[in-house]
Amino acid sequence: MIDELQRFMRTYEAANNSHDFAKLEPLIASDATYWFTDGSYKGIAQIRKAIEETFARIQDEAYEISDLAWSVVEANVAVCTYRFVWHGIVNGEAKSGVGRGTNVLRKTDGTWRVVHEHLSV
């Protein structure tokens, strides 16, 4: 099951790097809650708005997840922690950042989705 979860997180990372929310949305539960440094977002509409604003603000962004560790793995629920790095162009200048993430995943009808994400710097 760990291999399946690892693949899910790599798919999630690639979807983020596509900068296309349509590729990310199927990986997120409709009732998800996301906690970012700039605020908390509940439900797919608020999450979409926050993520699309980030995509617009950071041009040519590359996002990478590393040190992925699974603290809970059950048949239909999993929790992971990781480190992330990003770099891109913000207001014409090269910028980058690092932080920590926690994701809670839920399996419904055979499909894993993120139900909670907490990113902090």
CSV table of N, CA and C in Angstrom, one decimal:
chain,number,residue,atom,x,y,z
A,1,MET,N,0.8,-1.2,0.0
A,1,MET,CA,0.0,0.0,0.0
A,1,MET,C,0.9,1.3,0.0
A,2,ILE,N,2.0,1.2,0.6
A,2,ILE,CA,2.9,2.4,0.6
A,2,ILE,C,3.3,2.8,-0.8
A,3,ASP,N,3.5,1.8,-1.6
A,3,ASP,CA,3.9,2.1,-3.0
A,3,ASP,C,2.7,2.9,-3.7
A,4,GLU,N,1.5,2.5,-3.5
A,4,GLU,CA,0.3,3.1,-4.0
A,4,GLU,C,0.2,4.6,-3.5
A,5,LEU,N,0.5,4.8,-2.2
A,5,LEU,CA,0.4,6.1,-1.7
A,5,LEU,C,1.6,7.0,-2.2
A,6,GLN,N,2.7,6.4,-2.3
A,6,GLN,CA,3.9,7.1,-2.8
A,6,GLN,C,3.6,7.6,-4.3
A,7,ARG,N,3.0,6.7,-5.1
A,7,ARG,CA,2.6,7.1,-6.5
A,7,ARG,C,1.6,8.2,-6.4
A,8,PHE,N,0.6,8.1,-5.5
A,8,PHE,CA,-0.4,9.2,-5.4
A,8,PHE,C,0.3,10.5,-5.1
A,9,MET,N,1.2,10.6,-4.2
A,9,MET,CA,1.9,11.8,-3.9
A,9,MET,C,2.7,12.3,-5.0
A,10,ARG,N,3.3,11.5,-5.8
A,10,ARG,CA,4.1,11.9,-7.0
A,10,ARG,C,3.2,12.4,-8.0
A,11,THR,N,2.0,11.8,-8.2
A,11,THR,CA,1.0,12.3,-9.1
A,11,THR,C,0.5,13.7,-8.7
A,12,TYR,N,0.3,13.9,-7.4
A,12,TYR,CA,-0.1,15.1,-6.8
A,12,TYR,C,1.0,16.2,-7.0
A,13,GLU,N,2.2,15.9,-6.8
A,13,GLU,CA,3.3,16.8,-7.1
A,13,GLU,C,3.4,17.2,-8.5
A,14,ALA,N,3.2,16.3,-9.4
A,14,ALA,CA,3.2,16.6,-10.9
A,14,ALA,C,2.0,17.4,-11.2
A,15,ALA,N,0.9,17.2,-10.7
A,15,ALA,CA,-0.3,18.0,-10.9
A,15,ALA,C,-0.1,19.4,-10.5
A,16,ASN,N,0.5,19.6,-9.3
A,16,ASN,CA,0.9,20.9,-8.9
A,16,ASN,C,1.8,21.6,-9.9
A,17,ASN,N,2.8,20.9,-10.4
A,17,ASN,CA,3.7,21.5,-11.3
A,17,ASN,C,3.2,21.7,-12.7
A,18,SER,N,2.0,21.2,-13.0
A,18,SER,CA,1.3,21.5,-14.2
A,18,SER,C,0.7,22.9,-14.3
A,19,HIS,N,0.5,23.5,-13.1
A,19,HIS,CA,-0.1,24.8,-12.9
A,19,HIS,C,-1.5,24.8,-13.6
A,20,ASP,N,-2.2,23.6,-13.6
A,20,ASP,CA,-3.5,23.5,-14.2
A,20,ASP,C,-4.4,22.8,-13.1
A,21,PHE,N,-5.3,23.6,-12.5
A,21,PHE,CA,-6.1,23.1,-11.4
A,21,PHE,C,-7.0,22.0,-11.9
A,22,ALA,N,-7.3,21.9,-13.1
A,22,ALA,CA,-8.1,20.8,-13.6
A,22,ALA,C,-7.4,19.5,-13.4
A,23,LYS,N,-6.1,19.4,-13.4
A,23,LYS,CA,-5.3,18.2,-13.2
A,23,LYS,C,-5.2,17.9,-11.7
A,24,LEU,N,-5.3,18.9,-10.9
A,24,LEU,CA,-5.2,18.8,-9.4
A,24,LEU,C,-6.5,18.4,-8.8
A,25,GLU,N,-7.6,19.0,-9.3
A,25,GLU,CA,-8.9,18.8,-8.7
A,25,GLU,C,-9.3,17.4,-8.4
A,26,PRO,N,-9.1,16.4,-9.4
A,26,PRO,CA,-9.5,15.1,-9.1
A,26,PRO,C,-8.8,14.4,-7.9
A,27,LEU,N,-7.7,15.0,-7.5
A,27,LEU,CA,-6.9,14.4,-6.4
A,27,LEU,C,-7.3,15.0,-5.1
A,28,ILE,N,-8.3,16.0,-5.0
A,28,ILE,CA,-8.7,16.7,-3.8
A,28,ILE,C,-10.1,16.4,-3.5
A,29,ALA,N,-10.4,16.0,-2.3
A,29,ALA,CA,-11.8,15.7,-1.9
A,29,ALA,C,-12.6,17.1,-1.9
A,30,SER,N,-13.9,17.0,-2.3
A,30,SER,CA,-14.7,18.2,-2.4
A,30,SER,C,-14.9,18.9,-1.1
A,31,ASP,N,-14.7,18.1,0.0
A,31,ASP,CA,-14.9,18.7,1.4
A,31,ASP,C,-13.6,19.0,2.1
A,32,ALA,N,-12.5,19.0,1.3
A,32,ALA,CA,-11.1,19.2,1.9
A,32,ALA,C,-11.0,20.5,2.6
A,33,THR,N,-10.0,20.5,3.5
A,33,THR,CA,-9.6,21.8,4.1
A,33,THR,C,-8.1,21.9,3.9
A,34,TYR,N,-7.6,23.1,3.5
A,34,TYR,CA,-6.2,23.4,3.3
A,34,TYR,C,-5.8,24.5,4.2
A,35,TRP,N,-4.7,24.4,4.9
A,35,TRP,CA,-4.1,25.4,5.7
A,35,TRP,C,-2.8,25.8,5.1
A,36,PHE,N,-2.8,27.1,4.6
A,36,PHE,CA,-1.5,27.7,4.1
A,36,PHE,C,-1.1,28.8,5.0
A,37,THR,N,0.1,29.3,4.8
A,37,THR,CA,0.6,30.4,5.6
A,37,THR,C,-0.3,31.6,5.6
A,38,ASP,N,-0.9,31.8,4.4
A,38,ASP,CA,-1.7,33.0,4.2
A,38,ASP,C,-3.2,32.8,4.6
A,39,GLY,N,-3.6,31.6,5.0
A,39,GLY,CA,-5.0,31.4,5.4
A,39,GLY,C,-5.4,30.0,5.3
A,40,SER,N,-6.7,29.8,5.7
A,40,SER,CA,-7.3,28.5,5.7
A,40,SER,C,-8.4,28.5,4.6
A,41,TYR,N,-8.6,27.3,3.9
A,41,TYR,CA,-9.5,27.2,2.8
A,41,TYR,C,-10.3,25.9,3.0
A,42,LYS,N,-11.6,26.1,2.9
A,42,LYS,CA,-12.5,24.9,3.1
A,42,LYS,C,-13.3,24.7,1.8
A,43,GLY,N,-13.3,23.5,1.3
A,43,GLY,CA,-14.1,23.2,0.1
A,43,GLY,C,-13.3,23.5,-1.2
A,44,ILE,N,-13.7,22.8,-2.2
A,44,ILE,CA,-13.0,22.9,-3.5
A,44,ILE,C,-13.0,24.3,-4.1
A,45,ALA,N,-14.0,25.1,-3.9
A,45,ALA,CA,-14.1,26.4,-4.5
A,45,ALA,C,-13.0,27.3,-3.9
A,46,GLN,N,-12.9,27.3,-2.5
A,46,GLN,CA,-11.9,28.2,-1.9
A,46,GLN,C,-10.5,27.7,-2.1
A,47,ILE,N,-10.4,26.3,-2.2
A,47,ILE,CA,-9.0,25.8,-2.4
A,47,ILE,C,-8.6,26.1,-3.8
A,48,ARG,N,-9.5,26.0,-4.8
A,48,ARG,CA,-9.2,26.4,-6.2
A,48,ARG,C,-8.7,27.8,-6.3
A,49,LYS,N,-9.5,28.7,-5.7
A,49,LYS,CA,-9.1,30.2,-5.7
A,49,LYS,C,-7.7,30.4,-5.1
A,50,ALA,N,-7.4,29.8,-4.0
A,50,ALA,CA,-6.1,30.0,-3.3
A,50,ALA,C,-5.0,29.4,-4.2
A,51,ILE,N,-5.2,28.3,-4.7
A,51,ILE,CA,-4.1,27.6,-5.6
A,51,ILE,C,-4.0,28.4,-6.9
A,52,GLU,N,-5.0,28.7,-7.5
A,52,GLU,CA,-4.9,29.5,-8.8
A,52,GLU,C,-4.3,30.8,-8.6
A,53,GLU,N,-4.5,31.5,-7.5
A,53,GLU,CA,-3.8,32.7,-7.2
A,53,GLU,C,-2.3,32.5,-7.0
A,54,THR,N,-1.9,31.4,-6.4
A,54,THR,CA,-0.5,31.1,-6.3
A,54,THR,C,0.1,30.8,-7.6
A,55,PHE,N,-0.6,30.0,-8.5
A,55,PHE,CA,-0.1,29.7,-9.8
A,55,PHE,C,0.1,31.0,-10.6
A,56,ALA,N,-0.8,32.0,-10.4
A,56,ALA,CA,-0.7,33.3,-11.2
A,56,ALA,C,0.4,34.1,-10.6
A,57,ARG,N,0.7,34.1,-9.3
A,57,ARG,CA,1.7,34.9,-8.7
A,57,ARG,C,3.1,34.4,-8.9
A,58,ILE,N,3.3,33.1,-9.0
A,58,ILE,CA,4.6,32.5,-9.2
A,58,ILE,C,4.7,31.9,-10.6
A,59,GLN,N,5.5,32.6,-11.4
A,59,GLN,CA,5.6,32.2,-12.8
A,59,GLN,C,6.8,31.1,-12.9
A,60,ASP,N,6.6,30.1,-13.8
A,60,ASP,CA,7.6,29.1,-14.0
A,60,ASP,C,7.9,28.4,-12.7
A,61,GLU,N,7.0,28.2,-11.8
A,61,GLU,CA,7.2,27.6,-10.5
A,61,GLU,C,7.5,26.1,-10.7
A,62,ALA,N,8.5,25.6,-9.9
A,62,ALA,CA,8.8,24.2,-9.8
A,62,ALA,C,8.6,23.8,-8.3
A,63,TYR,N,7.9,22.8,-8.0
A,63,TYR,CA,7.5,22.4,-6.6
A,63,TYR,C,8.0,21.0,-6.5
A,64,GLU,N,8.7,20.7,-5.4
A,64,GLU,CA,9.2,19.4,-5.2
A,64,GLU,C,9.0,18.9,-3.7
A,65,ILE,N,8.5,17.7,-3.6
A,65,ILE,CA,8.3,17.1,-2.3
A,65,ILE,C,9.4,16.1,-2.0
A,66,SER,N,9.9,16.1,-0.8
A,66,SER,CA,11.0,15.2,-0.4
A,66,SER,C,10.8,14.7,1.0
A,67,ASP,N,11.6,13.7,1.4
A,67,ASP,CA,11.5,13.2,2.8
A,67,ASP,C,10.1,12.8,3.2
A,68,LEU,N,9.4,12.2,2.3
A,68,LEU,CA,8.0,11.7,2.5
A,68,LEU,C,8.0,10.6,3.5
A,69,ALA,N,7.2,10.8,4.6
A,69,ALA,CA,7.1,9.8,5.6
A,69,ALA,C,5.6,9.5,6.0
A,70,TRP,N,5.3,8.3,6.2
A,70,TRP,CA,3.9,7.9,6.4
A,70,TRP,C,3.7,7.6,7.9
A,71,SER,N,2.9,8.4,8.6
A,71,SER,CA,2.7,8.2,10.0
A,71,SER,C,1.5,7.4,10.3
A,72,VAL,N,0.5,7.3,9.4
A,72,VAL,CA,-0.7,6.5,9.5
A,72,VAL,C,-1.0,5.9,8.1
A,73,VAL,N,-1.1,4.6,8.1
A,73,VAL,CA,-1.5,3.9,6.8
A,73,VAL,C,-2.6,2.9,7.2
A,74,GLU,N,-3.8,3.1,6.8
A,74,GLU,CA,-4.9,2.2,7.0
A,74,GLU,C,-5.6,2.0,5.7
A,75,ALA,N,-6.5,1.1,5.6
A,75,ALA,CA,-7.2,0.7,4.4
A,75,ALA,C,-7.7,1.9,3.6
A,76,ASN,N,-8.3,2.9,4.4
A,76,ASN,CA,-9.0,4.0,3.7
A,76,ASN,C,-8.5,5.4,4.2
A,77,VAL,N,-7.5,5.4,5.0
A,77,VAL,CA,-7.0,6.7,5.5
A,77,VAL,C,-5.4,6.6,5.6
A,78,ALA,N,-4.8,7.7,5.2
A,78,ALA,CA,-3.3,7.7,5.4
A,78,ALA,C,-2.9,9.2,5.7
A,79,VAL,N,-1.8,9.3,6.4
A,79,VAL,CA,-1.3,10.6,6.8
A,79,VAL,C,0.2,10.6,6.5
A,80,CYS,N,0.6,11.6,5.8
A,80,CYS,CA,2.1,11.7,5.5
A,80,CYS,C,2.6,13.1,5.9
A,81,THR,N,3.9,13.2,6.1
A,81,THR,CA,4.6,14.4,6.3
A,81,THR,C,5.7,14.5,5.3
A,82,TYR,N,6.1,15.7,5.0
A,82,TYR,CA,7.2,15.8,4.0
A,82,TYR,C,7.8,17.2,4.1
A,83,ARG,N,8.9,17.4,3.3
A,83,ARG,CA,9.5,18.7,3.1
A,83,ARG,C,9.2,19.1,1.7
A,84,PHE,N,9.1,20.4,1.5
A,84,PHE,CA,8.9,20.9,0.1
A,84,PHE,C,9.8,22.0,-0.2
A,85,VAL,N,10.1,22.2,-1.4
A,85,VAL,CA,10.9,23.3,-1.9
A,85,VAL,C,10.2,23.8,-3.2
A,86,TRP,N,10.3,25.1,-3.4
A,86,TRP,CA,9.7,25.7,-4.6
A,86,TRP,C,10.7,26.8,-5.1
A,87,HIS,N,10.6,27.0,-6.4
A,87,HIS,CA,11.3,28.2,-7.0
A,87,HIS,C,10.6,28.6,-8.2
A,88,GLY,N,10.7,29.9,-8.5
A,88,GLY,CA,10.0,30.4,-9.6
A,88,GLY,C,10.3,31.9,-9.7
A,89,ILE,N,9.5,32.6,-10.5
A,89,ILE,CA,9.7,34.0,-10.8
A,89,ILE,C,8.5,34.8,-10.1
A,90,VAL,N,8.8,35.7,-9.2
A,90,VAL,CA,7.7,36.5,-8.6
A,90,VAL,C,8.1,38.0,-8.9
A,91,ASN,N,7.1,38.7,-9.5
A,91,ASN,CA,7.4,40.1,-9.9
A,91,ASN,C,8.7,40.3,-10.6
A,92,GLY,N,9.0,39.4,-11.5
A,92,GLY,CA,10.2,39.5,-12.3
A,92,GLY,C,11.5,39.1,-11.7
A,93,GLU,N,11.4,38.6,-10.4
A,93,GLU,CA,12.6,38.2,-9.7
A,93,GLU,C,12.6,36.7,-9.3
A,94,ALA,N,13.8,36.1,-9.4
A,94,ALA,CA,13.8,34.7,-9.0
A,94,ALA,C,13.6,34.6,-7.5
A,95,LYS,N,12.7,33.7,-7.1
A,95,LYS,CA,12.4,33.5,-5.7
A,95,LYS,C,12.4,32.0,-5.4
A,96,SER,N,12.5,31.7,-4.1
A,96,SER,CA,12.4,30.2,-3.7
A,96,SER,C,12.0,30.2,-2.3
A,97,GLY,N,11.6,29.0,-1.9
A,97,GLY,CA,11.2,28.8,-0.5
A,97,GLY,C,11.2,27.3,-0.1
A,98,VAL,N,11.2,27.1,1.2
A,98,VAL,CA,11.2,25.7,1.7
A,98,VAL,C,10.1,25.7,2.8
A,99,GLY,N,9.7,24.5,3.1
A,99,GLY,CA,8.7,24.3,4.2
A,99,GLY,C,8.4,22.9,4.5
A,100,ARG,N,7.4,22.7,5.3
A,100,ARG,CA,7.0,21.4,5.7
A,100,ARG,C,5.5,21.2,5.4
A,101,GLY,N,5.1,20.0,5.1
A,101,GLY,CA,3.7,19.7,4.7
A,101,GLY,C,3.2,18.5,5.5
A,102,THR,N,1.9,18.5,5.7
A,102,THR,CA,1.2,17.3,6.2
A,102,THR,C,0.0,17.1,5.4
A,103,ASN,N,-0.2,15.9,4.9
A,103,ASN,CA,-1.4,15.6,4.1
A,103,ASN,C,-2.2,14.5,4.7
A,104,VAL,N,-3.5,14.6,4.8
A,104,VAL,CA,-4.4,13.5,5.2
A,104,VAL,C,-5.1,13.0,3.9
A,105,LEU,N,-5.0,11.8,3.6
A,105,LEU,CA,-5.6,11.2,2.4
A,105,LEU,C,-6.8,10.3,2.9
A,106,ARG,N,-7.8,10.2,2.1
A,106,ARG,CA,-8.9,9.3,2.3
A,106,ARG,C,-9.2,8.6,1.0
A,107,LYS,N,-9.5,7.3,1.1
A,107,LYS,CA,-9.8,6.5,0.0
A,107,LYS,C,-11.3,6.3,0.0
A,108,THR,N,-11.9,6.7,-1.1
A,108,THR,CA,-13.4,6.6,-1.3
A,108,THR,C,-13.6,6.0,-2.7
A,109,ASP,N,-14.4,4.9,-2.7
A,109,ASP,CA,-14.7,4.2,-4.0
A,109,ASP,C,-13.4,3.9,-4.7
A,110,GLY,N,-12.4,3.4,-4.0
A,110,GLY,CA,-11.1,3.0,-4.6
A,110,GLY,C,-10.2,4.0,-5.0
A,111,THR,N,-10.5,5.3,-4.7
A,111,THR,CA,-9.6,6.4,-5.1
A,111,THR,C,-9.2,7.2,-4.0
A,112,TRP,N,-7.8,7.5,-3.9
A,112,TRP,CA,-7.3,8.3,-2.9
A,112,TRP,C,-7.5,9.8,-3.2
A,113,ARG,N,-7.8,10.6,-2.2
A,113,ARG,CA,-7.9,12.1,-2.4
A,113,ARG,C,-7.4,12.7,-1.1
A,114,VAL,N,-6.9,13.9,-1.3
A,114,VAL,CA,-6.4,14.8,-0.2
A,114,VAL,C,-7.7,15.3,0.5
A,115,VAL,N,-7.8,15.1,1.8
A,115,VAL,CA,-8.9,15.7,2.6
A,115,VAL,C,-8.4,16.9,3.5
A,116,HIS,N,-7.1,16.9,3.7
A,116,HIS,CA,-6.5,18.0,4.4
A,116,HIS,C,-5.0,18.2,4.0
A,117,GLU,N,-4.6,19.4,3.9
A,117,GLU,CA,-3.2,19.7,3.6
A,117,GLU,C,-2.9,20.9,4.5
A,118,HIS,N,-1.7,20.8,5.1
A,118,HIS,CA,-1.2,21.9,6.0
A,118,HIS,C,0.3,22.1,5.6
A,119,LEU,N,0.5,23.3,5.0
A,119,LEU,CA,1.8,23.7,4.6
A,119,LEU,C,2.3,24.8,5.5
A,120,SER,N,3.5,24.7,6.0
A,120,SER,CA,4.1,25.8,6.8
A,120,SER,C,5.6,26.0,6.4
A,121,VAL,N,6.0,27.2,6.7
A,121,VAL,CA,7.4,27.6,6.3
A,121,VAL,C,8.2,27.6,7.6
